[in-house]
Short mmCIF file of C-alpha atoms and ligand atoms in Angstrom, two decimals:
data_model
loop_
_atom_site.label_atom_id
_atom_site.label_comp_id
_atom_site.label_asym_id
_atom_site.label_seq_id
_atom_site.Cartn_x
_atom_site.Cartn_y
_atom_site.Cartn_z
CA UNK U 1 -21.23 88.47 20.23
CA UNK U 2 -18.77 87.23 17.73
CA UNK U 3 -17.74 84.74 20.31
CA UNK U 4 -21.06 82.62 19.81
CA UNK U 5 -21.47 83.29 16.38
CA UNK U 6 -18.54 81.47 15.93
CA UNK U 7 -19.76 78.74 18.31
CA UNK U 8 -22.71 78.94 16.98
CA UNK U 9 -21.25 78.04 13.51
CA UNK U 10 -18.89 75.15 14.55
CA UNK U 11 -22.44 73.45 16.45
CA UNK U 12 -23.86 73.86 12.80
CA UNK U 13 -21.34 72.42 10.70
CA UNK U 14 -21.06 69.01 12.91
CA UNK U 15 -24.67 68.69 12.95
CA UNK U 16 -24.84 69.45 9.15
CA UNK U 17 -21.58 68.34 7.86
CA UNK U 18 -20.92 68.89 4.32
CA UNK U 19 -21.58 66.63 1.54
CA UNK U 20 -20.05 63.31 1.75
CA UNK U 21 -20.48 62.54 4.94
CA UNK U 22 -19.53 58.89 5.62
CA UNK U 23 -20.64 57.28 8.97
CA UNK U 24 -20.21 53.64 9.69
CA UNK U 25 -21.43 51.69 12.79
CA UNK U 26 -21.19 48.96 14.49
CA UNK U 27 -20.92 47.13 11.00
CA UNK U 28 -19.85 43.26 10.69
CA UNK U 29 -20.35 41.56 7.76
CA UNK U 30 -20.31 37.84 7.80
CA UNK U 31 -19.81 35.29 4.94
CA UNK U 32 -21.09 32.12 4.63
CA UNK U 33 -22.71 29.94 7.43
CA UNK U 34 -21.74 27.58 10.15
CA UNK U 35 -18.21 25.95 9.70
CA UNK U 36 -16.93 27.93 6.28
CA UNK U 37 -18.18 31.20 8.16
CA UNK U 38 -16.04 34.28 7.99
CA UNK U 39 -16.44 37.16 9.96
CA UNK U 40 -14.82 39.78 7.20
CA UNK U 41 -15.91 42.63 9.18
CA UNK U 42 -16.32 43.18 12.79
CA UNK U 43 -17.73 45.63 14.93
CA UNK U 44 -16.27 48.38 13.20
CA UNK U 45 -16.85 52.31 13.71
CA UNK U 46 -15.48 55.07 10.75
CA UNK U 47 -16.30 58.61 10.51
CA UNK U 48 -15.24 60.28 7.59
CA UNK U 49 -15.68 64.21 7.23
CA UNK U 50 -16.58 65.42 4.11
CA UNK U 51 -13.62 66.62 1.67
CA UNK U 52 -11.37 64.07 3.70
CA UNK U 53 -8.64 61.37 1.99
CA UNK U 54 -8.67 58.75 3.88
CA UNK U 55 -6.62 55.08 3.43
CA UNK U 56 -7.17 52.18 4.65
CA UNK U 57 -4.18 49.56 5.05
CA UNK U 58 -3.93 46.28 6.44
CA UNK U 59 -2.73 42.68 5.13
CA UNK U 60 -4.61 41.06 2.49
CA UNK U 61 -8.36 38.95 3.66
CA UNK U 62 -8.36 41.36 6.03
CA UNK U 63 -11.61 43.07 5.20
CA UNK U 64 -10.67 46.19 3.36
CA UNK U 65 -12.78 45.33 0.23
CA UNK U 66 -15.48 44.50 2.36
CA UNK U 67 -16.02 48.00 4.26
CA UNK U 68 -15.42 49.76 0.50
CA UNK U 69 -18.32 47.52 -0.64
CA UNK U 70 -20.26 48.42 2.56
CA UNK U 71 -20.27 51.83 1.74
CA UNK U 72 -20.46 51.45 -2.03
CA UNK U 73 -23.83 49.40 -0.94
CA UNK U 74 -22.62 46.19 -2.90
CA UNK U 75 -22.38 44.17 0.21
CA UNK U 76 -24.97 44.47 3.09
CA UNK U 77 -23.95 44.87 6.89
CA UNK U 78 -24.76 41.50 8.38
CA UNK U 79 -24.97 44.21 11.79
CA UNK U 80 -24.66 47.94 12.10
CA UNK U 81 -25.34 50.51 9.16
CA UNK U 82 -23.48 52.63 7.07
CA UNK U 83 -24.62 56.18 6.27
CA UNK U 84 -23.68 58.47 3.29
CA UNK U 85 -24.91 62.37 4.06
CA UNK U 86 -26.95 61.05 6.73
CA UNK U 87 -28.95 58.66 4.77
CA UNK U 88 -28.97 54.86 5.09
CA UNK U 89 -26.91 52.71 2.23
CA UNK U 90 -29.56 49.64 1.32
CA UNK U 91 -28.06 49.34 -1.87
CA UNK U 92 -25.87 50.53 -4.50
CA UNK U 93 -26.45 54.74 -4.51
CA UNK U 94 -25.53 57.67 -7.02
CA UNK U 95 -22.91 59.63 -3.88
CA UNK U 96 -20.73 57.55 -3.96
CA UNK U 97 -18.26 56.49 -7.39
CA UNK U 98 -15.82 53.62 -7.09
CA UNK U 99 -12.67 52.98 -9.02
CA UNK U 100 -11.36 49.34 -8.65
CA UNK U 101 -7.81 48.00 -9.71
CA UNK U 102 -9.31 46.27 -12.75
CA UNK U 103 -10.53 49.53 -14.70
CA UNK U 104 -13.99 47.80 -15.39
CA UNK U 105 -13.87 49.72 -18.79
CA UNK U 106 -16.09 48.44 -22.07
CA UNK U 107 -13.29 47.56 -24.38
CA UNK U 108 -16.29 48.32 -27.10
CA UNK U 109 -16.49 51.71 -26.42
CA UNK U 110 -13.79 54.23 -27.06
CA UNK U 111 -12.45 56.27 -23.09
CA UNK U 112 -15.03 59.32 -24.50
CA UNK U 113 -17.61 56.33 -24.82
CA UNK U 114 -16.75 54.85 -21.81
CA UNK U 115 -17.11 58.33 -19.86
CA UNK U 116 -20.42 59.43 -22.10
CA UNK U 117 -22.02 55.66 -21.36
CA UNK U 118 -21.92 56.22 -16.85
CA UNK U 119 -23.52 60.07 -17.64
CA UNK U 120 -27.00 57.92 -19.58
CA UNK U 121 -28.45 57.89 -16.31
CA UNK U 122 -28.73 61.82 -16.17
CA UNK U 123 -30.95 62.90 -18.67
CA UNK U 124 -28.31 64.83 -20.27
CA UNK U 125 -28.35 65.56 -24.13
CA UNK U 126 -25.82 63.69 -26.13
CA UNK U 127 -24.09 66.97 -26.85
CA UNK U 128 -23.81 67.80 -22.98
CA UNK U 129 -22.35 64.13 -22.29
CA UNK U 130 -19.40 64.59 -25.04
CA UNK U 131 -18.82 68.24 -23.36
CA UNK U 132 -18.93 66.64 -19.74
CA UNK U 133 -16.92 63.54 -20.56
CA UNK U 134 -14.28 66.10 -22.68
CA UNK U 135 -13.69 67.83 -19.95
CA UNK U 136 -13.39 64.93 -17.33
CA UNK U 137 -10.94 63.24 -19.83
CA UNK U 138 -9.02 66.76 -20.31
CA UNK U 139 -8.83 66.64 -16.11
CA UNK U 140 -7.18 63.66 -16.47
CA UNK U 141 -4.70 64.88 -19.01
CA UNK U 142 -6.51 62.30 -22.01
CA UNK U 143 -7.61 64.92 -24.32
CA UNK U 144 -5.87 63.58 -27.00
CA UNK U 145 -6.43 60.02 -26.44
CA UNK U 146 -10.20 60.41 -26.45
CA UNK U 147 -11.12 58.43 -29.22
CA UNK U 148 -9.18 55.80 -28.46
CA UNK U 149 -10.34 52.13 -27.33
CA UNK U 150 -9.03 50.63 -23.83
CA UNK U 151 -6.44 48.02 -26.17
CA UNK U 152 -5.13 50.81 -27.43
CA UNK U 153 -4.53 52.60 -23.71
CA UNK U 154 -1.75 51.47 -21.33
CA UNK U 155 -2.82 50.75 -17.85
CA UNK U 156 -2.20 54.21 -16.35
CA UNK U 157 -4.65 55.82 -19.18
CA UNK U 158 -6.62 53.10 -18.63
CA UNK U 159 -7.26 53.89 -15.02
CA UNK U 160 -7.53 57.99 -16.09
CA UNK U 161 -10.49 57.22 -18.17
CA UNK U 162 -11.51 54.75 -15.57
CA UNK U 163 -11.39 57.85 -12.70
CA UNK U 164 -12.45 60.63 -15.68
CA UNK U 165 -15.34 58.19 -15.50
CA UNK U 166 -16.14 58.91 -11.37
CA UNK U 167 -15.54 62.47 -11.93
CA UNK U 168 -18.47 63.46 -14.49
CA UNK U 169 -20.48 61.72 -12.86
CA UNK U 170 -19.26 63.90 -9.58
CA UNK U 171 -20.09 61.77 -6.76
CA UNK U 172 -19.50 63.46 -2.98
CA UNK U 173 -17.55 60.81 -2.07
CA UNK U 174 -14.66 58.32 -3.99
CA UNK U 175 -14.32 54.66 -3.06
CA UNK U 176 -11.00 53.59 -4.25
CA UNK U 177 -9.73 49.85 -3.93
CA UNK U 178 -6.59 49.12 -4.89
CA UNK U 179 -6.54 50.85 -7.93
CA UNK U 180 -3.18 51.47 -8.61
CA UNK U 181 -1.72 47.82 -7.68
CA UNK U 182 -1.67 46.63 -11.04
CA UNK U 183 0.67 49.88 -12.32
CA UNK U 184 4.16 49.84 -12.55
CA UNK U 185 5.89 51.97 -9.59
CA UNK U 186 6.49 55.21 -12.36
CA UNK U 187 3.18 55.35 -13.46
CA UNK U 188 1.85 54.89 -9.86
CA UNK U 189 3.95 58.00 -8.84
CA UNK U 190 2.66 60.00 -11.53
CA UNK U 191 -1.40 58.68 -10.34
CA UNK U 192 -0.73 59.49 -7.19
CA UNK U 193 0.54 62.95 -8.44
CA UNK U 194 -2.87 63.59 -10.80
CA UNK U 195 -4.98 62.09 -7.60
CA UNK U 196 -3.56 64.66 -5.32
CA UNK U 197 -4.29 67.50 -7.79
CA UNK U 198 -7.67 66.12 -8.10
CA UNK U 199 -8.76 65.92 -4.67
CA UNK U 200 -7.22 69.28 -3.55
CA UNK U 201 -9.37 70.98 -6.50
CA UNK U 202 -12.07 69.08 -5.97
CA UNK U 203 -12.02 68.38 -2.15
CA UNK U 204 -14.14 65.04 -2.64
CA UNK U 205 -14.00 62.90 0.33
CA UNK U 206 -11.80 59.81 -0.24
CA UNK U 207 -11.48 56.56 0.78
CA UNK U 208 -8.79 54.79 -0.66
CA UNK U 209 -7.43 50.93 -0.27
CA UNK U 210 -3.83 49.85 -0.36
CA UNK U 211 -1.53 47.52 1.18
CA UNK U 212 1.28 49.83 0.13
CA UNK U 213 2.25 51.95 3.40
CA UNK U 214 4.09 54.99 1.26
CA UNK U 215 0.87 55.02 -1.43
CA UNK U 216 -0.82 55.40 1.92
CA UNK U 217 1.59 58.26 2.96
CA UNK U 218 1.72 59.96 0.19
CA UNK U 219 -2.00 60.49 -0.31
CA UNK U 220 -4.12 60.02 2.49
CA UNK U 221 -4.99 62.54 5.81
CA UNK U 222 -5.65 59.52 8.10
CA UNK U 223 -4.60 56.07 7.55
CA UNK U 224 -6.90 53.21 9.19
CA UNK U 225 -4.72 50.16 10.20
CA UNK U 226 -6.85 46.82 9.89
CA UNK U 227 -5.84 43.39 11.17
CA UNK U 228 -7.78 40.20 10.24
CA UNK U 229 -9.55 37.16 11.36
CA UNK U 230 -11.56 39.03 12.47
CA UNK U 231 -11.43 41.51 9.67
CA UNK U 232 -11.40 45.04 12.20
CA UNK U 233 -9.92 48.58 12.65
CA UNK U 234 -6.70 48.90 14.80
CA UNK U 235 -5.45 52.10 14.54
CA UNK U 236 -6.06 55.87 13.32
CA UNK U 237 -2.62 57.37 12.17
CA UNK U 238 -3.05 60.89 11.28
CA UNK U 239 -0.56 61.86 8.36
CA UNK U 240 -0.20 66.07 8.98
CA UNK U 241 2.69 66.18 6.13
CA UNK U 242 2.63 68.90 3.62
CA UNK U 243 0.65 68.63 0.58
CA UNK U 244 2.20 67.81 -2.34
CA UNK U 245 4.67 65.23 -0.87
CA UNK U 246 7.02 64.52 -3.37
CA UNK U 247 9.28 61.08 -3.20
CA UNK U 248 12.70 62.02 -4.04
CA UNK U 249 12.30 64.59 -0.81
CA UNK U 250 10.87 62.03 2.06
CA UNK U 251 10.83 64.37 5.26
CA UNK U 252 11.13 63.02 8.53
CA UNK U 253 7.68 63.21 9.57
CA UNK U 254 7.27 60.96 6.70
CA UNK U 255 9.75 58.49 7.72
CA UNK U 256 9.04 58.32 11.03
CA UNK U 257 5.24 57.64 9.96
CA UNK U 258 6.13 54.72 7.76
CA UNK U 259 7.92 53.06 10.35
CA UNK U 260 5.08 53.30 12.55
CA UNK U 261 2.60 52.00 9.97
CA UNK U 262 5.32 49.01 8.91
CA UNK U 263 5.66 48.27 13.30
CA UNK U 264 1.53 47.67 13.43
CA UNK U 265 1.47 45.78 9.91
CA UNK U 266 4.32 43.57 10.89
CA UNK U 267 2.62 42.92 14.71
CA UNK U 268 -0.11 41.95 12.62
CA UNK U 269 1.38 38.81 10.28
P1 ADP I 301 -9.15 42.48 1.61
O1 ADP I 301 -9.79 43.37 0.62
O2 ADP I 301 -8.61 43.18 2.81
O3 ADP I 301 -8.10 41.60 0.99
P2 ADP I 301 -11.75 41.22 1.70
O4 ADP I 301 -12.65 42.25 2.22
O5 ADP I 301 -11.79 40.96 0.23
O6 ADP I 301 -10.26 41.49 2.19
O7 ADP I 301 -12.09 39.84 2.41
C1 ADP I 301 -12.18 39.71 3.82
C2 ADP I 301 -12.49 38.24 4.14
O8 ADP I 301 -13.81 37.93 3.69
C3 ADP I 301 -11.58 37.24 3.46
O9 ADP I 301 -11.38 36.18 4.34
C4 ADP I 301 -12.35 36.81 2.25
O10 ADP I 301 -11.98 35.52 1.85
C5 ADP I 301 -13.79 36.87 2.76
N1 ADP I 301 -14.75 37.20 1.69
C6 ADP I 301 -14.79 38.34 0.98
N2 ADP I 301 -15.81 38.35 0.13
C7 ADP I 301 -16.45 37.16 0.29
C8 ADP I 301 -17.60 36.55 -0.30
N3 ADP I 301 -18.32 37.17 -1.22
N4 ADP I 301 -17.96 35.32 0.14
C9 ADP I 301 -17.25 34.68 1.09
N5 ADP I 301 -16.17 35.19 1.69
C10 ADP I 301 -15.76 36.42 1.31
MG1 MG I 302 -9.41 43.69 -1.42
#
């Protein structure tokens, strides 16, 4: 009897996964016609399970932005789809909250303006927005730096407020894109530290771009190896290393992994 309960509730939970869901198929998008076409995406399958970190590696024109987009619904599949909780993306949709590299902050409004502005669309009161955007700023360790504007923020707090941002507006699902390449390597560890705490409270699913194979390493479940012209998926590394994985300590599961991920980026150049 408990036998097929149990069966009963694994059959459930892969027809109803949880939320943030991510299912791509079949999906090429092409640029441009004739002669200056580019095939940035082709025929490419991706399941993500909800509550997942996933990266996504490869060299650069190789397509990355172009699936993040896909999913973000900034960019339209030329072929295939791309579903979010089991719904088709046509178009830029409140599940999904990205983060790019650039911050994409108002440098008018202070990081607690910048948070309180993305919560408009929720018919919140202004006294619920400055509570919700406090406490996304205090998740992000900016408490103090609330009223500050972005010129007065280095990079790192930039990118906080930038991510504080994403997180009141809690989205099921995170679309990173390189948004730690413009960071110098100590700040980038201490990101990657907040980022981990983050997702293991908050168990969002994640899928994050990089070209950087121990960013990849250090954060992700599965890495996705992409090669270009044609822009395409190939190969699913799964990373089962401890969580938190700090970088003065590099096991040798972790080791091993990076040389594996350096082998396919180097076949690919
Ligand atoms: P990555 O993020 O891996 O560097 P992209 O997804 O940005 O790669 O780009 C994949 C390919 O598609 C590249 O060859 C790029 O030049 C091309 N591309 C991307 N966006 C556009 C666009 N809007 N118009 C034309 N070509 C594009
Ligand atoms: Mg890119």
């Amino acid at each position: 009897m408990n036998q097929i309960a149990t069966t009963q509730h694994q059959t459930d939970l892969s027809a109803h996964p949880g939320k943030g869901w991510v299912r791509i198929s079949g999906l090429s998008v092409v640029f441009g016609e004739g002669a200056t076409q580019t095939i940035a995406l082709t025929a490419t399958d991706l399941e993500l399970q909800a509550g997942t970190f996933t990266a996504l590696i490869g060299p650069s024109g190789c397509g990355k932005s172009t699936l993040l987009n896909a999913v973000a619904g900034f960019t339209a599949p030329t072929e295939g789809s791309v579903q979010v909780d089991g719904r088709n993306v046509n178009g830029a949709h409140p599940s999904v909250g990205v983060i790019f590299q650039n911050f994409a902050l108002f440098p008018w409004f202070t990081a607690r303006g910048n948070v309180e502005f993305a919560l408009k669309r929720f018919g919140l009161s202004k006294n619920e927005r400055r509570e919700r955007a406090m406490e996304a700023l205090g998740e992000v360790g900016l408490s103090d730096h609330a009223t500050k504007f972005p010129g007065q923020l280095s990079g790192g707090m930039k990118q906080r407020v930038a991510i504080a941002r994403t997180l009141a507006a809690d989205p099921d699902v995170l679309l990173m894109d390189e948004p730690f390449g413009a960071l110098d390597a100590q700040t980038r560890l201490r990101m990657h530290e907040l980022l981990t705490g983050i997702w293991m409270r908050r168990r969002k699913t994640v899928l994050f771009v990089t070209h950087d194979v121990d960013e990849a390493l250090r954060l992700a479940d599965v890495v996705y190896v992409m090669a270009s012209a044609p822009g395409r998926i190939i190969e699913k590394v799964s990373v089962d290393l401890e969580r938190p994985r700090p970088v003065d300590r590099m096991s040798e599961g972790f080791l091993t992994l990076r040389s594996t991920l350096l082998g396919l980026l180097r076949h690919e150049d």
